[in-house]
CSV table of C-alpha atoms in Angstrom, one decimal:
chain,number,residue,atom,x,y,z
A,1,ASP,CA,181.3,-43.3,188.9
A,2,GLY,CA,182.4,-42.6,185.3
A,3,GLY,CA,179.1,-41.4,183.9
A,4,PRO,CA,178.6,-42.1,180.2
A,5,GLU,CA,182.2,-43.4,179.8
A,6,SER,CA,181.6,-46.1,182.4
A,7,SER,CA,181.5,-49.7,181.4
A,8,CYS,CA,181.4,-53.1,183.0
A,9,CYS,CA,185.2,-53.2,183.0
A,10,THR,CA,186.6,-56.5,184.2
A,11,GLY,CA,190.0,-58.0,184.4
A,12,THR,CA,193.1,-58.4,186.4
A,13,VAL,CA,196.1,-56.3,187.4
A,14,THR,CA,199.0,-58.1,188.9
A,15,VAL,CA,201.9,-56.5,190.8
A,16,GLU,CA,205.0,-58.5,191.3
A,17,GLN,CA,208.0,-57.2,193.3
A,18,ARG,CA,211.0,-58.7,191.6
A,19,ASP,CA,213.5,-57.1,193.9
A,20,TRP,CA,213.7,-54.0,196.1
A,21,ASP,CA,214.2,-51.7,193.0
A,22,GLU,CA,211.5,-52.8,190.7
A,23,CYS,CA,207.9,-54.1,190.4
A,24,VAL,CA,206.3,-55.4,187.3
A,25,ILE,CA,202.6,-54.3,186.9
A,26,ALA,CA,200.7,-56.4,184.3
A,27,TRP,CA,197.1,-56.0,183.2
A,28,ASP,CA,194.5,-57.7,181.2
A,29,LEU,CA,191.3,-55.7,181.0
A,30,GLN,CA,188.0,-56.1,179.1
A,31,ASN,CA,185.3,-53.4,178.5
A,32,ALA,CA,187.8,-50.8,179.5
A,33,GLY,CA,186.2,-47.9,177.6
A,34,LYS,CA,186.6,-46.2,174.3
A,35,ALA,CA,189.6,-47.0,172.1
A,36,GLY,CA,192.7,-44.9,173.0
A,37,LEU,CA,194.7,-44.0,176.0
A,38,HIS,CA,193.3,-44.1,179.5
A,39,GLY,CA,194.9,-42.9,182.7
A,40,PHE,CA,196.1,-45.8,184.9
A,41,HIS,CA,196.9,-45.0,188.6
A,42,ILE,CA,197.3,-46.3,192.1
A,43,HIS,CA,195.0,-44.4,194.4
A,44,GLU,CA,195.3,-43.8,198.1
A,45,THR,CA,192.7,-46.2,199.4
A,46,ALA,CA,190.5,-49.2,198.5
A,47,ASP,CA,187.4,-47.5,199.9
A,48,PHE,CA,184.7,-48.1,197.2
A,49,SER,CA,181.8,-47.0,199.4
A,50,GLN,CA,180.9,-44.4,196.8
A,51,GLY,CA,182.2,-46.3,193.8
A,52,CYS,CA,185.7,-45.5,192.5
A,53,LYS,CA,185.5,-41.8,193.5
A,54,SER,CA,185.9,-42.7,197.2
A,55,ALA,CA,189.3,-44.2,196.6
A,56,GLY,CA,190.9,-40.8,197.3
A,57,PRO,CA,193.7,-39.2,195.3
A,58,HIS,CA,196.7,-40.7,193.6
A,59,TYR,CA,199.0,-42.4,196.0
A,60,ASN,CA,201.6,-39.8,196.7
A,61,PRO,CA,203.6,-40.5,199.9
A,62,PHE,CA,206.5,-38.2,198.9
A,63,ASP,CA,204.2,-35.1,198.2
A,64,ARG,CA,205.3,-34.7,194.6
A,65,GLU,CA,203.5,-33.2,191.6
A,66,HIS,CA,201.8,-35.5,189.0
A,67,GLY,CA,204.0,-36.9,186.2
A,68,GLY,CA,204.6,-39.8,184.0
A,69,PRO,CA,206.0,-43.2,185.1
A,70,GLU,CA,209.5,-42.4,183.8
A,71,ASP,CA,209.6,-38.9,185.4
A,72,GLU,CA,211.7,-38.0,188.4
A,73,GLU,CA,208.9,-35.8,189.7
A,74,ARG,CA,205.8,-37.9,190.1
A,75,HIS,CA,203.4,-39.6,192.5
A,76,VAL,CA,204.2,-43.2,193.4
A,77,GLY,CA,200.8,-44.0,191.9
A,78,ASP,CA,201.4,-42.4,188.5
A,79,LEU,CA,201.6,-45.3,186.1
A,80,GLY,CA,200.8,-43.3,182.9
A,81,ASN,CA,198.3,-44.7,180.4
A,82,VAL,CA,197.0,-48.1,179.2
A,83,VAL,CA,196.1,-48.5,175.5
A,84,VAL,CA,192.5,-49.7,174.9
A,85,ASP,CA,191.8,-51.3,171.5
A,86,GLU,CA,188.6,-51.0,169.4
A,87,ALA,CA,187.1,-54.0,171.2
A,88,GLY,CA,187.6,-52.3,174.6
A,89,ARG,CA,190.5,-54.6,175.6
A,90,SER,CA,193.9,-53.6,177.1
A,91,ARG,CA,196.8,-55.9,177.9
A,92,GLY,CA,200.3,-55.0,178.8
A,93,SER,CA,202.9,-54.6,181.5
A,94,LEU,CA,205.4,-52.0,182.8
A,95,THR,CA,208.3,-52.1,185.2
A,96,ASP,CA,208.2,-49.4,187.9
A,97,ARG,CA,210.9,-48.2,190.3
A,98,LEU,CA,208.6,-46.6,192.9
A,99,VAL,CA,205.8,-49.0,193.4
A,100,LYS,CA,206.5,-51.4,196.3
A,101,LEU,CA,204.6,-54.4,197.8
A,102,TYR,CA,206.6,-54.3,201.0
A,103,GLY,CA,207.9,-51.6,203.3
A,104,LYS,CA,206.4,-48.3,204.6
A,105,THR,CA,205.3,-47.2,201.1
A,106,SER,CA,203.6,-50.5,200.1
A,107,VAL,CA,200.7,-50.3,197.7
A,108,VAL,CA,198.9,-53.3,199.3
A,109,GLY,CA,195.5,-52.2,200.5
A,110,ARG,CA,195.4,-49.3,198.0
A,111,SER,CA,193.5,-49.4,194.6
A,112,VAL,CA,194.2,-49.4,190.9
A,113,ILE,CA,192.0,-47.2,188.8
A,114,VAL,CA,191.4,-46.9,185.1
A,115,HIS,CA,190.2,-43.4,184.0
A,116,ALA,CA,187.9,-42.4,181.2
A,117,GLY,CA,190.5,-40.2,179.5
A,118,GLU,CA,194.2,-39.9,178.6
A,119,ASP,CA,196.6,-38.9,181.4
A,120,ASP,CA,198.6,-35.9,180.1
A,121,LEU,CA,201.5,-36.9,182.5
A,122,GLY,CA,201.5,-33.5,184.2
A,123,ARG,CA,202.3,-31.6,181.0
A,124,GLY,CA,198.9,-30.0,180.4
A,125,GLY,CA,200.0,-26.6,181.7
A,126,ASP,CA,197.3,-26.2,184.4
A,127,ALA,CA,196.9,-27.0,188.1
A,128,GLU,CA,194.7,-30.0,187.5
A,129,SER,CA,197.4,-31.5,185.2
A,130,ARG,CA,199.9,-31.3,188.0
A,131,LEU,CA,197.5,-33.0,190.3
A,132,THR,CA,195.7,-35.7,188.3
A,133,GLY,CA,196.9,-35.5,184.7
A,134,ASN,CA,193.4,-34.4,183.6
A,135,ALA,CA,192.6,-38.1,183.1
A,136,GLY,CA,188.9,-37.6,183.8
A,137,ALA,CA,186.3,-39.9,185.5
A,138,ARG,CA,187.2,-43.2,187.2
A,139,ILE,CA,185.7,-46.0,185.1
A,140,ALA,CA,187.1,-49.0,186.9
A,141,CYS,CA,188.7,-49.8,190.3
A,142,GLY,CA,190.0,-52.7,192.3
A,143,GLU,CA,191.9,-53.3,195.5
A,144,ILE,CA,195.5,-54.3,195.6
A,145,VAL,CA,195.8,-57.4,197.8
A,146,ASP,CA,198.7,-59.6,198.8
A,147,SER,CA,197.7,-62.9,197.3
A,148,GLY,CA,200.9,-64.5,198.7
A,149,ALA,CA,199.7,-63.8,202.2
A,150,LYS,CA,196.4,-65.6,201.5
A,151,ARG,CA,198.2,-68.6,200.2
A,152,ARG,CA,200.5,-68.7,203.3
A,153,ARG,CA,197.5,-68.5,205.7
A,154,GLY,CA,195.7,-71.5,204.3
């Protein structure tokens, strides 16, 4: 649902919970939009019935304002930005203290979304900045699944 910024973005995002205090989120994306910074968030649901826009708001179980991944005041889903190169590719990883694969605030069953624009990390000085980071349209989305559970079942 990203309008003219949309692409046929493909790739993978992997979330690995190393211990109770940290998860590593790694990504390898192709056709991820124009070169530069793009908002990268975990959203409330993996409902894609109306494209990425039906995935709801950023995952925010503690009712906080939007911020950057290193900020104390932030949504669980606030992962900051990915850097997209001139070829439309983005690869990288980050370690996060709020994202969890297990427990009552698990991100399994939610979605990862790449936005058309840069996330201002809640520093834009307006209400939308404190809600979404002014990151713009949603250009790619995918469900967070527990691949370990699939392997254990068969």
